[in-house]
C-alpha positions as a printed Julia matrix, in Angstrom:
135×3 Matrix{Float64}:
 -39.44  56.05  -170.28
 -42.16  58.17  -168.68
 -41.27  57.26  -165.07
 -37.79  58.66  -164.47
 -37.77  57.36  -160.88
 -37.8   53.75  -162.14
 -34.98  54.49  -164.6
 -32.73  56.18  -162.02
 -33.39  53.68  -159.25
 -33.01  50.67  -161.55
 -29.72  51.93  -162.97
 -28.4   52.72  -159.48
 -29.3   49.22  -158.27
 -27.67  47.7   -161.37
 -24.54  49.84  -160.93
 -24.19  49.04  -157.24
 -24.98  45.35  -157.61
 -22.71  44.82  -160.61
 -19.86  46.66  -158.88
 -20.17  44.56  -155.74
 -20.52  41.42  -157.85
 -17.37  42.28  -159.83
 -15.44  42.89  -156.61
 -16.65  39.65  -155.01
 -16.37  37.13  -157.85
 -13.4   34.91  -158.55
 -14.92  33.53  -161.75
 -13.64  35.13  -164.96
 -16.93  34.6   -166.82
 -18.92  36.27  -164.03
 -16.4   39.1   -163.86
 -16.91  39.79  -167.57
 -20.7   39.7   -167.05
 -20.57  42.08  -164.07
 -18.3   44.51  -165.92
 -20.64  44.38  -168.93
 -23.56  45.18  -166.61
 -21.6   48.14  -165.21
 -21.31  49.44  -168.76
 -25.03  48.92  -169.29
 -25.73  50.9   -166.12
 -23.65  53.83  -167.4
 -25.04  53.65  -170.95
 -28.13  55.85  -170.38
 -26.11  58.54  -168.6
 -26.5   61.08  -171.46
 -30.27  60.74  -171.06
 -29.98  61.36  -167.33
 -28.0   64.54  -168.01
 -31.05  66.15  -169.62
 -33.4   65.48  -166.69
 -32.97  69.01  -165.25
 -34.47  70.39  -168.46
 -37.72  68.6   -167.56
 -38.22  70.02  -164.09
 -41.18  72.38  -163.97
 -40.48  76.0   -163.26
 -36.7   75.77  -163.69
 -35.09  78.58  -165.6
 -32.26  77.86  -168.03
 -29.87  79.47  -165.54
 -30.94  77.03  -162.81
 -30.51  74.11  -165.22
 -26.93  75.23  -165.85
 -26.26  75.42  -162.1
 -27.69  71.92  -161.49
 -25.69  70.5   -164.41
 -22.51  72.18  -163.18
 -22.98  70.83  -159.66
 -23.6   67.35  -161.07
 -20.38  67.4   -163.11
 -18.41  68.87  -160.21
 -19.58  66.12  -157.86
 -18.8   63.49  -160.48
 -15.27  64.85  -160.84
 -14.8   64.88  -157.09
 -16.08  61.31  -156.88
 -13.75  60.1   -159.61
 -10.84  61.91  -157.94
 -11.36  60.71  -154.38
 -12.6   57.16  -155.13
  -9.16  55.61  -155.71
  -7.55  57.19  -152.61
 -10.51  56.01  -150.51
 -10.08  52.47  -151.82
  -6.33  52.67  -151.12
  -6.9   53.94  -147.59
  -9.46  51.24  -146.8
  -7.15  48.62  -148.32
  -4.25  49.83  -146.13
  -6.49  49.95  -143.05
  -8.21  46.58  -143.5
  -5.6   44.72  -145.55
  -8.23  43.71  -148.12
  -8.55  45.31  -151.53
 -11.72  43.31  -152.12
 -13.32  44.73  -148.98
 -12.28  48.24  -150.01
 -13.88  47.85  -153.44
 -17.1   46.45  -151.94
 -17.28  49.38  -149.51
 -16.78  51.87  -152.34
 -19.52  50.2   -154.39
 -21.82  50.35  -151.36
 -21.09  54.08  -151.04
 -22.04  54.5   -154.71
 -25.35  52.9   -153.69
 -26.43  56.33  -152.45
 -27.64  56.71  -156.03
 -30.45  54.31  -155.14
 -31.68  56.8   -152.56
 -31.42  59.59  -155.13
 -33.48  57.56  -157.58
 -36.14  56.86  -154.98
 -36.37  60.56  -154.11
 -36.67  61.67  -157.75
 -40.21  62.66  -158.77
 -41.95  60.07  -160.92
 -43.35  62.7   -163.31
 -41.35  65.93  -163.18
 -43.73  67.95  -165.36
 -43.54  70.06  -168.49
 -40.05  70.54  -169.89
 -38.41  73.9   -170.47
 -38.38  73.25  -174.19
 -42.16  72.71  -174.17
 -42.66  75.91  -172.19
 -40.49  77.84  -174.65
 -42.57  76.8   -177.68
 -44.61  79.68  -179.04
 -48.36  79.41  -178.96
 -49.95  78.4   -182.24
 -51.05  81.32  -184.39
 -54.8   81.86  -184.46
 -56.37  80.95  -187.78
């Protein structure tokens, strides 16, 4: 997909919407559908992990830093998500409300997708290719 902004924003909307839908539905069939859509939203994640390699002017060292920060933030999110849901559930008395709030917080990915450049430029791998030998 040449426009990474559409991919990131679309997946973030799908992830947020399916999460809120799963938290709100009482219908088993819809729950299965929403959970399937959550899986679909996470499916292209390996592709998203290589996006830093496409940013123009980034050195391999900077790519490693960006990737490390990404994985650190993911770990923090996975670690603090359940306690946040538990705290909101205790405070409001509604697990459903807590899950919806958490899914809305995850919606910050929509903003990230909208801020991502549509065409990041030449990839590091293209820049590293040697020039063709003169004939």
